[in-house]
Amino acid sequence: MDEKKTKFYQSYANLPLELRSEICIVIDGEPITWNIAKFELDNGTTKGLEILQKLFDLNILK
């Protein structure tokens, strides 16, 4: 999981600032922006890990 987090943070760092507020995934009908995903991962929440896994499952991140 640490490798996936690293890839997320690398991708996030390379996103233009205006794209960070865009929706990257929808989970349980709730739109998740890149900023929310980072917040959840930074805080080590279960939701953050779920978001991370979904981003890889859908090949949004590789």
PDB file of N, CA and C in Angstrom:
ATOM      1  N   MET A   1       0.825  -1.201   0.000  1.00  0.00           N
ATOM      2  CA  MET A   1       0.000   0.000   0.000  1.00  0.00           C
ATOM      3  C   MET A   1       0.864   1.257   0.000  1.00  0.00           C
ATOM      4  N   ASP A   2       2.032   1.180   0.604  1.00  0.00           N
ATOM      5  CA  ASP A   2       2.914   2.348   0.632  1.00  0.00           C
ATOM      6  C   ASP A   2       3.343   2.773  -0.770  1.00  0.00           C
ATOM      7  N   GLU A   3       3.546   1.785  -1.649  1.00  0.00           N
ATOM      8  CA  GLU A   3       3.922   2.094  -3.029  1.00  0.00           C
ATOM      9  C   GLU A   3       2.783   2.839  -3.728  1.00  0.00           C
ATOM     10  N   LYS A   4       1.560   2.421  -3.462  1.00  0.00           N
ATOM     11  CA  LYS A   4       0.400   3.086  -4.066  1.00  0.00           C
ATOM     12  C   LYS A   4       0.263   4.512  -3.540  1.00  0.00           C
ATOM     13  N   LYS A   5       0.491   4.694  -2.244  1.00  0.00           N
ATOM     14  CA  LYS A   5       0.440   6.048  -1.681  1.00  0.00           C
ATOM     15  C   LYS A   5       1.500   6.931  -2.320  1.00  0.00           C
ATOM     16  N   THR A   6       2.685   6.399  -2.485  1.00  0.00           N
ATOM     17  CA  THR A   6       3.768   7.159  -3.112  1.00  0.00           C
ATOM     18  C   THR A   6       3.379   7.581  -4.515  1.00  0.00           C
ATOM     19  N   LYS A   7       2.801   6.654  -5.283  1.00  0.00           N
ATOM     20  CA  LYS A   7       2.380   6.980  -6.648  1.00  0.00           C
ATOM     21  C   LYS A   7       1.274   8.031  -6.644  1.00  0.00           C
ATOM     22  N   PHE A   8       0.355   7.934  -5.666  1.00  0.00           N
ATOM     23  CA  PHE A   8      -0.694   8.941  -5.560  1.00  0.00           C
ATOM     24  C   PHE A   8      -0.080  10.315  -5.314  1.00  0.00           C
ATOM     25  N   TYR A   9       0.808  10.408  -4.325  1.00  0.00           N
ATOM     26  CA  TYR A   9       1.406  11.701  -3.973  1.00  0.00           C
ATOM     27  C   TYR A   9       2.250  12.267  -5.125  1.00  0.00           C
ATOM     28  N   GLN A  10       2.915  11.406  -5.883  1.00  0.00           N
ATOM     29  CA  GLN A  10       3.672  11.881  -7.038  1.00  0.00           C
ATOM     30  C   GLN A  10       2.731  12.445  -8.097  1.00  0.00           C
ATOM     31  N   SER A  11       1.646  11.737  -8.339  1.00  0.00           N
ATOM     32  CA  SER A  11       0.666  12.208  -9.325  1.00  0.00           C
ATOM     33  C   SER A  11       0.008  13.500  -8.859  1.00  0.00           C
ATOM     34  N   TYR A  12      -0.345  13.555  -7.592  1.00  0.00           N
ATOM     35  CA  TYR A  12      -0.985  14.746  -7.026  1.00  0.00           C
ATOM     36  C   TYR A  12      -0.068  15.961  -7.154  1.00  0.00           C
ATOM     37  N   ALA A  13       1.206  15.773  -6.866  1.00  0.00           N
ATOM     38  CA  ALA A  13       2.173  16.876  -6.943  1.00  0.00           C
ATOM     39  C   ALA A  13       2.301  17.417  -8.364  1.00  0.00           C
ATOM     40  N   ASN A  14       2.068  16.569  -9.346  1.00  0.00           N
ATOM     41  CA  ASN A  14       2.198  16.986 -10.740  1.00  0.00           C
ATOM     42  C   ASN A  14       0.905  17.545 -11.333  1.00  0.00           C
ATOM     43  N   LEU A  15      -0.189  17.471 -10.573  1.00  0.00           N
ATOM     44  CA  LEU A  15      -1.453  18.032 -11.055  1.00  0.00           C
ATOM     45  C   LEU A  15      -1.411  19.559 -11.003  1.00  0.00           C
ATOM     46  N   PRO A  16      -1.909  20.223 -12.030  1.00  0.00           N
ATOM     47  CA  PRO A  16      -2.050  21.672 -11.938  1.00  0.00           C
ATOM     48  C   PRO A  16      -3.003  22.015 -10.790  1.00  0.00           C
ATOM     49  N   LEU A  17      -2.763  23.123 -10.122  1.00  0.00           N
ATOM     50  CA  LEU A  17      -3.553  23.497  -8.949  1.00  0.00           C
ATOM     51  C   LEU A  17      -5.048  23.519  -9.224  1.00  0.00           C
ATOM     52  N   GLU A  18      -5.454  23.996 -10.382  1.00  0.00           N
ATOM     53  CA  GLU A  18      -6.881  24.093 -10.674  1.00  0.00           C
ATOM     54  C   GLU A  18      -7.535  22.717 -10.857  1.00  0.00           C
ATOM     55  N   LEU A  19      -6.768  21.701 -11.215  1.00  0.00           N
ATOM     56  CA  LEU A  19      -7.332  20.357 -11.365  1.00  0.00           C
ATOM     57  C   LEU A  19      -7.506  19.634 -10.042  1.00  0.00           C
ATOM     58  N   ARG A  20      -6.830  20.070  -9.011  1.00  0.00           N
ATOM     59  CA  ARG A  20      -6.912  19.399  -7.715  1.00  0.00           C
ATOM     60  C   ARG A  20      -8.296  19.503  -7.088  1.00  0.00           C
ATOM     61  N   SER A  21      -9.078  20.482  -7.519  1.00  0.00           N
ATOM     62  CA  SER A  21     -10.439  20.621  -6.993  1.00  0.00           C
ATOM     63  C   SER A  21     -11.463  19.915  -7.880  1.00  0.00           C
ATOM     64  N   GLU A  22     -10.994  19.213  -8.907  1.00  0.00           N
ATOM     65  CA  GLU A  22     -11.878  18.462  -9.801  1.00  0.00           C
ATOM     66  C   GLU A  22     -12.154  17.073  -9.233  1.00  0.00           C
ATOM     67  N   ILE A  23     -13.293  16.519  -9.568  1.00  0.00           N
ATOM     68  CA  ILE A  23     -13.674  15.180  -9.117  1.00  0.00           C
ATOM     69  C   ILE A  23     -12.798  14.149  -9.824  1.00  0.00           C
ATOM     70  N   CYS A  24     -12.241  13.232  -9.038  1.00  0.00           N
ATOM     71  CA  CYS A  24     -11.415  12.172  -9.620  1.00  0.00           C
ATOM     72  C   CYS A  24     -12.105  10.819  -9.565  1.00  0.00           C
ATOM     73  N   ILE A  25     -13.081  10.673  -8.662  1.00  0.00           N
ATOM     74  CA  ILE A  25     -13.774   9.391  -8.507  1.00  0.00           C
ATOM     75  C   ILE A  25     -15.065   9.630  -7.724  1.00  0.00           C
ATOM     76  N   VAL A  26     -16.015   8.725  -7.905  1.00  0.00           N
ATOM     77  CA  VAL A  26     -17.260   8.769  -7.133  1.00  0.00           C
ATOM     78  C   VAL A  26     -17.357   7.454  -6.368  1.00  0.00           C
ATOM     79  N   ILE A  27     -17.519   7.542  -5.053  1.00  0.00           N
ATOM     80  CA  ILE A  27     -17.645   6.353  -4.206  1.00  0.00           C
ATOM     81  C   ILE A  27     -18.950   6.463  -3.429  1.00  0.00           C
ATOM     82  N   ASP A  28     -19.769   5.437  -3.561  1.00  0.00           N
ATOM     83  CA  ASP A  28     -21.070   5.402  -2.879  1.00  0.00           C
ATOM     84  C   ASP A  28     -21.897   6.655  -3.176  1.00  0.00           C
ATOM     85  N   GLY A  29     -21.847   7.116  -4.421  1.00  0.00           N
ATOM     86  CA  GLY A  29     -22.612   8.285  -4.825  1.00  0.00           C
ATOM     87  C   GLY A  29     -22.027   9.607  -4.373  1.00  0.00           C
ATOM     88  N   GLU A  30     -20.871   9.572  -3.727  1.00  0.00           N
ATOM     89  CA  GLU A  30     -20.235  10.791  -3.222  1.00  0.00           C
ATOM     90  C   GLU A  30     -19.046  11.168  -4.113  1.00  0.00           C
ATOM     91  N   PRO A  31     -19.084  12.342  -4.742  1.00  0.00           N
ATOM     92  CA  PRO A  31     -17.949  12.771  -5.569  1.00  0.00           C
ATOM     93  C   PRO A  31     -16.739  13.097  -4.699  1.00  0.00           C
ATOM     94  N   ILE A  32     -15.584  12.606  -5.124  1.00  0.00           N
ATOM     95  CA  ILE A  32     -14.336  12.806  -4.388  1.00  0.00           C
ATOM     96  C   ILE A  32     -13.369  13.589  -5.286  1.00  0.00           C
ATOM     97  N   THR A  33     -12.909  14.725  -4.791  1.00  0.00           N
ATOM     98  CA  THR A  33     -11.914  15.499  -5.541  1.00  0.00           C
ATOM     99  C   THR A  33     -10.520  15.014  -5.167  1.00  0.00           C
ATOM    100  N   TRP A  34      -9.544  15.445  -5.942  1.00  0.00           N
ATOM    101  CA  TRP A  34      -8.157  15.107  -5.624  1.00  0.00           C
ATOM    102  C   TRP A  34      -7.779  15.651  -4.250  1.00  0.00           C
ATOM    103  N   ASN A  35      -8.265  16.848  -3.916  1.00  0.00           N
ATOM    104  CA  ASN A  35      -7.958  17.439  -2.607  1.00  0.00           C
ATOM    105  C   ASN A  35      -8.543  16.609  -1.459  1.00  0.00           C
ATOM    106  N   ILE A  36      -9.758  16.135  -1.633  1.00  0.00           N
ATOM    107  CA  ILE A  36     -10.372  15.296  -0.596  1.00  0.00           C
ATOM    108  C   ILE A  36      -9.613  13.981  -0.472  1.00  0.00           C
ATOM    109  N   ALA A  37      -9.250  13.394  -1.601  1.00  0.00           N
ATOM    110  CA  ALA A  37      -8.500  12.137  -1.576  1.00  0.00           C
ATOM    111  C   ALA A  37      -7.189  12.313  -0.816  1.00  0.00           C
ATOM    112  N   LYS A  38      -6.493  13.413  -1.076  1.00  0.00           N
ATOM    113  CA  LYS A  38      -5.231  13.676  -0.376  1.00  0.00           C
ATOM    114  C   LYS A  38      -5.472  13.875   1.117  1.00  0.00           C
ATOM    115  N   PHE A  39      -6.513  14.622   1.464  1.00  0.00           N
ATOM    116  CA  PHE A  39      -6.845  14.850   2.867  1.00  0.00           C
ATOM    117  C   PHE A  39      -7.099  13.525   3.590  1.00  0.00           C
ATOM    118  N   GLU A  40      -7.875  12.664   2.970  1.00  0.00           N
ATOM    119  CA  GLU A  40      -8.187  11.366   3.572  1.00  0.00           C
ATOM    120  C   GLU A  40      -6.927  10.513   3.726  1.00  0.00           C
ATOM    121  N   LEU A  41      -6.065  10.514   2.713  1.00  0.00           N
ATOM    122  CA  LEU A  41      -4.817   9.748   2.810  1.00  0.00           C
ATOM    123  C   LEU A  41      -3.877  10.337   3.850  1.00  0.00           C
ATOM    124  N   ASP A  42      -3.790  11.651   3.893  1.00  0.00           N
ATOM    125  CA  ASP A  42      -2.929  12.311   4.889  1.00  0.00           C
ATOM    126  C   ASP A  42      -3.335  11.932   6.313  1.00  0.00           C
ATOM    127  N   ASN A  43      -4.641  11.735   6.514  1.00  0.00           N
ATOM    128  CA  ASN A  43      -5.158  11.429   7.845  1.00  0.00           C
ATOM    129  C   ASN A  43      -5.308   9.933   8.104  1.00  0.00           C
ATOM    130  N   GLY A  44      -4.900   9.114   7.150  1.00  0.00           N
ATOM    131  CA  GLY A  44      -4.896   7.671   7.332  1.00  0.00           C
ATOM    132  C   GLY A  44      -6.260   7.052   7.572  1.00  0.00           C
ATOM    133  N   THR A  45      -7.280   7.599   6.931  1.00  0.00           N
ATOM    134  CA  THR A  45      -8.632   7.080   7.142  1.00  0.00           C
ATOM    135  C   THR A  45      -8.895   5.842   6.285  1.00  0.00           C
ATOM    136  N   THR A  46      -9.879   5.093   6.705  1.00  0.00           N
ATOM    137  CA  THR A  46     -10.309   3.928   5.934  1.00  0.00           C
ATOM    138  C   THR A  46     -10.820   4.381   4.574  1.00  0.00           C
ATOM    139  N   LYS A  47     -11.525   5.493   4.557  1.00  0.00           N
ATOM    140  CA  LYS A  47     -12.041   6.050   3.304  1.00  0.00           C
ATOM    141  C   LYS A  47     -10.892   6.393   2.354  1.00  0.00           C
ATOM    142  N   GLY A  48      -9.805   6.917   2.912  1.00  0.00           N
ATOM    143  CA  GLY A  48      -8.637   7.236   2.097  1.00  0.00           C
ATOM    144  C   GLY A  48      -8.060   6.014   1.417  1.00  0.00           C
ATOM    145  N   LEU A  49      -7.979   4.912   2.150  1.00  0.00           N
ATOM    146  CA  LEU A  49      -7.465   3.674   1.570  1.00  0.00           C
ATOM    147  C   LEU A  49      -8.415   3.124   0.515  1.00  0.00           C
ATOM    148  N   GLU A  50      -9.720   3.285   0.750  1.00  0.00           N
ATOM    149  CA  GLU A  50     -10.713   2.850  -0.227  1.00  0.00           C
ATOM    150  C   GLU A  50     -10.591   3.682  -1.506  1.00  0.00           C
ATOM    151  N   ILE A  51     -10.437   4.978  -1.356  1.00  0.00           N
ATOM    152  CA  ILE A  51     -10.263   5.866  -2.509  1.00  0.00           C
ATOM    153  C   ILE A  51      -9.025   5.466  -3.292  1.00  0.00           C
ATOM    154  N   LEU A  52      -7.935   5.262  -2.591  1.00  0.00           N
ATOM    155  CA  LEU A  52      -6.676   4.889  -3.233  1.00  0.00           C
ATOM    156  C   LEU A  52      -6.831   3.595  -4.027  1.00  0.00           C
ATOM    157  N   GLN A  53      -7.443   2.597  -3.416  1.00  0.00           N
ATOM    158  CA  GLN A  53      -7.623   1.311  -4.096  1.00  0.00           C
ATOM    159  C   GLN A  53      -8.479   1.465  -5.343  1.00  0.00           C
ATOM    160  N   LYS A  54      -9.557   2.236  -5.244  1.00  0.00           N
ATOM    161  CA  LYS A  54     -10.440   2.439  -6.400  1.00  0.00           C
ATOM    162  C   LYS A  54      -9.718   3.164  -7.539  1.00  0.00           C
ATOM    163  N   LEU A  55      -8.878   4.138  -7.195  1.00  0.00           N
ATOM    164  CA  LEU A  55      -8.126   4.851  -8.233  1.00  0.00           C
ATOM    165  C   LEU A  55      -7.227   3.894  -9.007  1.00  0.00           C
ATOM    166  N   PHE A  56      -6.665   2.913  -8.328  1.00  0.00           N
ATOM    167  CA  PHE A  56      -5.820   1.925  -9.005  1.00  0.00           C
ATOM    168  C   PHE A  56      -6.669   0.877  -9.725  1.00  0.00           C
ATOM    169  N   ASP A  57      -7.763   0.451  -9.127  1.00  0.00           N
ATOM    170  CA  ASP A  57      -8.638  -0.540  -9.762  1.00  0.00           C
ATOM    171  C   ASP A  57      -9.192  -0.033 -11.083  1.00  0.00           C
ATOM    172  N   LEU A  58      -9.479   1.271 -11.144  1.00  0.00           N
ATOM    173  CA  LEU A  58     -10.031   1.867 -12.369  1.00  0.00           C
ATOM    174  C   LEU A  58      -8.949   2.386 -13.313  1.00  0.00           C
ATOM    175  N   ASN A  59      -7.691   2.103 -12.992  1.00  0.00           N
ATOM    176  CA  ASN A  59      -6.533   2.536 -13.799  1.00  0.00           C
ATOM    177  C   ASN A  59      -6.443   4.043 -13.950  1.00  0.00           C
ATOM    178  N   ILE A  60      -6.976   4.771 -12.995  1.00  0.00           N
ATOM    179  CA  ILE A  60      -6.784   6.223 -12.986  1.00  0.00           C
ATOM    180  C   ILE A  60      -5.345   6.508 -12.576  1.00  0.00           C
ATOM    181  N   LEU A  61      -4.850   5.683 -11.664  1.00  0.00           N
ATOM    182  CA  LEU A  61      -3.434   5.687 -11.283  1.00  0.00           C
ATOM    183  C   LEU A  61      -2.872   4.316 -11.614  1.00  0.00           C
ATOM    184  N   LYS A  62      -1.605   4.297 -12.006  1.00  0.00           N
ATOM    185  CA  LYS A  62      -0.955   3.013 -12.347  1.00  0.00           C
ATOM    186  C   LYS A  62       0.356   2.888 -11.628  1.00  0.00           C
TER     187      LYS A  62
END
